[in-house]
């Protein structure tokens, strides 16, 4: 029993180091490869898709030197799955890719031709006080800063950010934190059972 407790305590201590950062990207694209970014967020988590991806489109997170941090291939569909199936004008795509602080750009290609490129802004330090302060921005601190419409245009203008949580900040990717909480709760329950004996 003491060994089990020791292992659980060690796992609790290691959880922050085992969790990774992921970038969440959502965009609409039409049949002519026009891309409109609708959501961009960085949070705790892991890549959200299998490595056995395939398709003529590719989305990649690049560092300043153009080296891929993470990428995957995909194939959009422009058919609404209804009865009967109907063609649609655009397709909404959502991806979660591995992220690191060296990330510089997000690139989408179709058969090796770049159809979308977005320079990623530097991330600010997030105080979590729901006030968008100097050094914070919506890219790295959605709990404090609301994204401005300019965030989703070709260049970022971080001067227009206002205090308020963003709609997709309410659902952070916190798998590591949730697992850590469950492990700590299990340890606490175990100690309560031991105390009752």
CSV table of N, CA and C in Angstrom, one decimal, residues 16 19 25 40 45 49 62-63 67 104 107 129 135 139 141 177 181 185 189:
chain,number,residue,atom,x,y,z
A,16,UNK,N,2.4,17.9,-14.5
A,16,UNK,CA,2.6,19.2,-15.2
A,16,UNK,C,3.7,19.0,-16.3
A,19,UNK,N,2.2,17.0,-19.5
A,19,UNK,CA,1.2,17.6,-20.3
A,19,UNK,C,2.0,18.4,-21.4
A,25,UNK,N,-7.0,25.1,-34.1
A,25,UNK,CA,-7.3,25.9,-35.3
A,25,UNK,C,-8.6,25.5,-35.9
A,40,UNK,N,-8.5,30.4,-33.2
A,40,UNK,CA,-7.1,30.1,-33.0
A,40,UNK,C,-6.8,30.2,-31.5
A,45,UNK,N,-2.7,20.4,-23.8
A,45,UNK,CA,-3.2,19.2,-24.5
A,45,UNK,C,-2.2,18.6,-25.4
A,49,UNK,N,-5.3,14.4,-33.6
A,49,UNK,CA,-5.6,13.5,-34.8
A,49,UNK,C,-4.5,12.4,-34.9
A,62,UNK,N,4.9,26.0,-38.3
A,62,UNK,CA,6.3,26.1,-38.6
A,62,UNK,C,7.0,27.0,-37.6
A,63,UNK,N,8.3,26.8,-37.4
A,63,UNK,CA,9.1,27.7,-36.7
A,63,UNK,C,9.7,28.8,-37.6
A,67,UNK,N,11.0,25.1,-40.4
A,67,UNK,CA,11.0,23.7,-40.0
A,67,UNK,C,9.6,23.4,-39.4
A,104,UNK,N,6.1,30.0,-35.3
A,104,UNK,CA,6.1,31.3,-36.0
A,104,UNK,C,5.0,31.4,-37.0
A,107,UNK,N,0.6,27.3,-41.8
A,107,UNK,CA,0.5,27.2,-43.3
A,107,UNK,C,-0.4,26.1,-43.7
A,129,UNK,N,-6.6,37.3,-14.6
A,129,UNK,CA,-7.5,38.1,-13.8
A,129,UNK,C,-8.6,38.7,-14.6
A,135,UNK,N,1.2,43.2,-22.4
A,135,UNK,CA,1.9,42.0,-22.5
A,135,UNK,C,1.1,40.8,-22.7
A,139,UNK,N,-4.1,35.6,-28.2
A,139,UNK,CA,-3.5,34.3,-28.7
A,139,UNK,C,-3.0,33.5,-27.5
A,141,UNK,N,-3.7,34.3,-24.1
A,141,UNK,CA,-4.4,34.6,-22.9
A,141,UNK,C,-5.9,34.9,-23.1
A,177,UNK,N,-4.3,18.6,-16.6
A,177,UNK,CA,-4.8,19.1,-15.4
A,177,UNK,C,-5.9,18.2,-14.8
A,181,UNK,N,-5.9,16.1,-11.3
A,181,UNK,CA,-6.9,16.3,-10.3
A,181,UNK,C,-7.5,15.0,-9.9
A,185,UNK,N,-7.3,13.4,-6.2
A,185,UNK,CA,-8.6,13.0,-5.5
A,185,UNK,C,-8.5,11.5,-5.1
A,189,UNK,N,-8.9,10.2,-1.2
A,189,UNK,CA,-9.9,9.2,-0.8
A,189,UNK,C,-9.2,8.0,-0.1
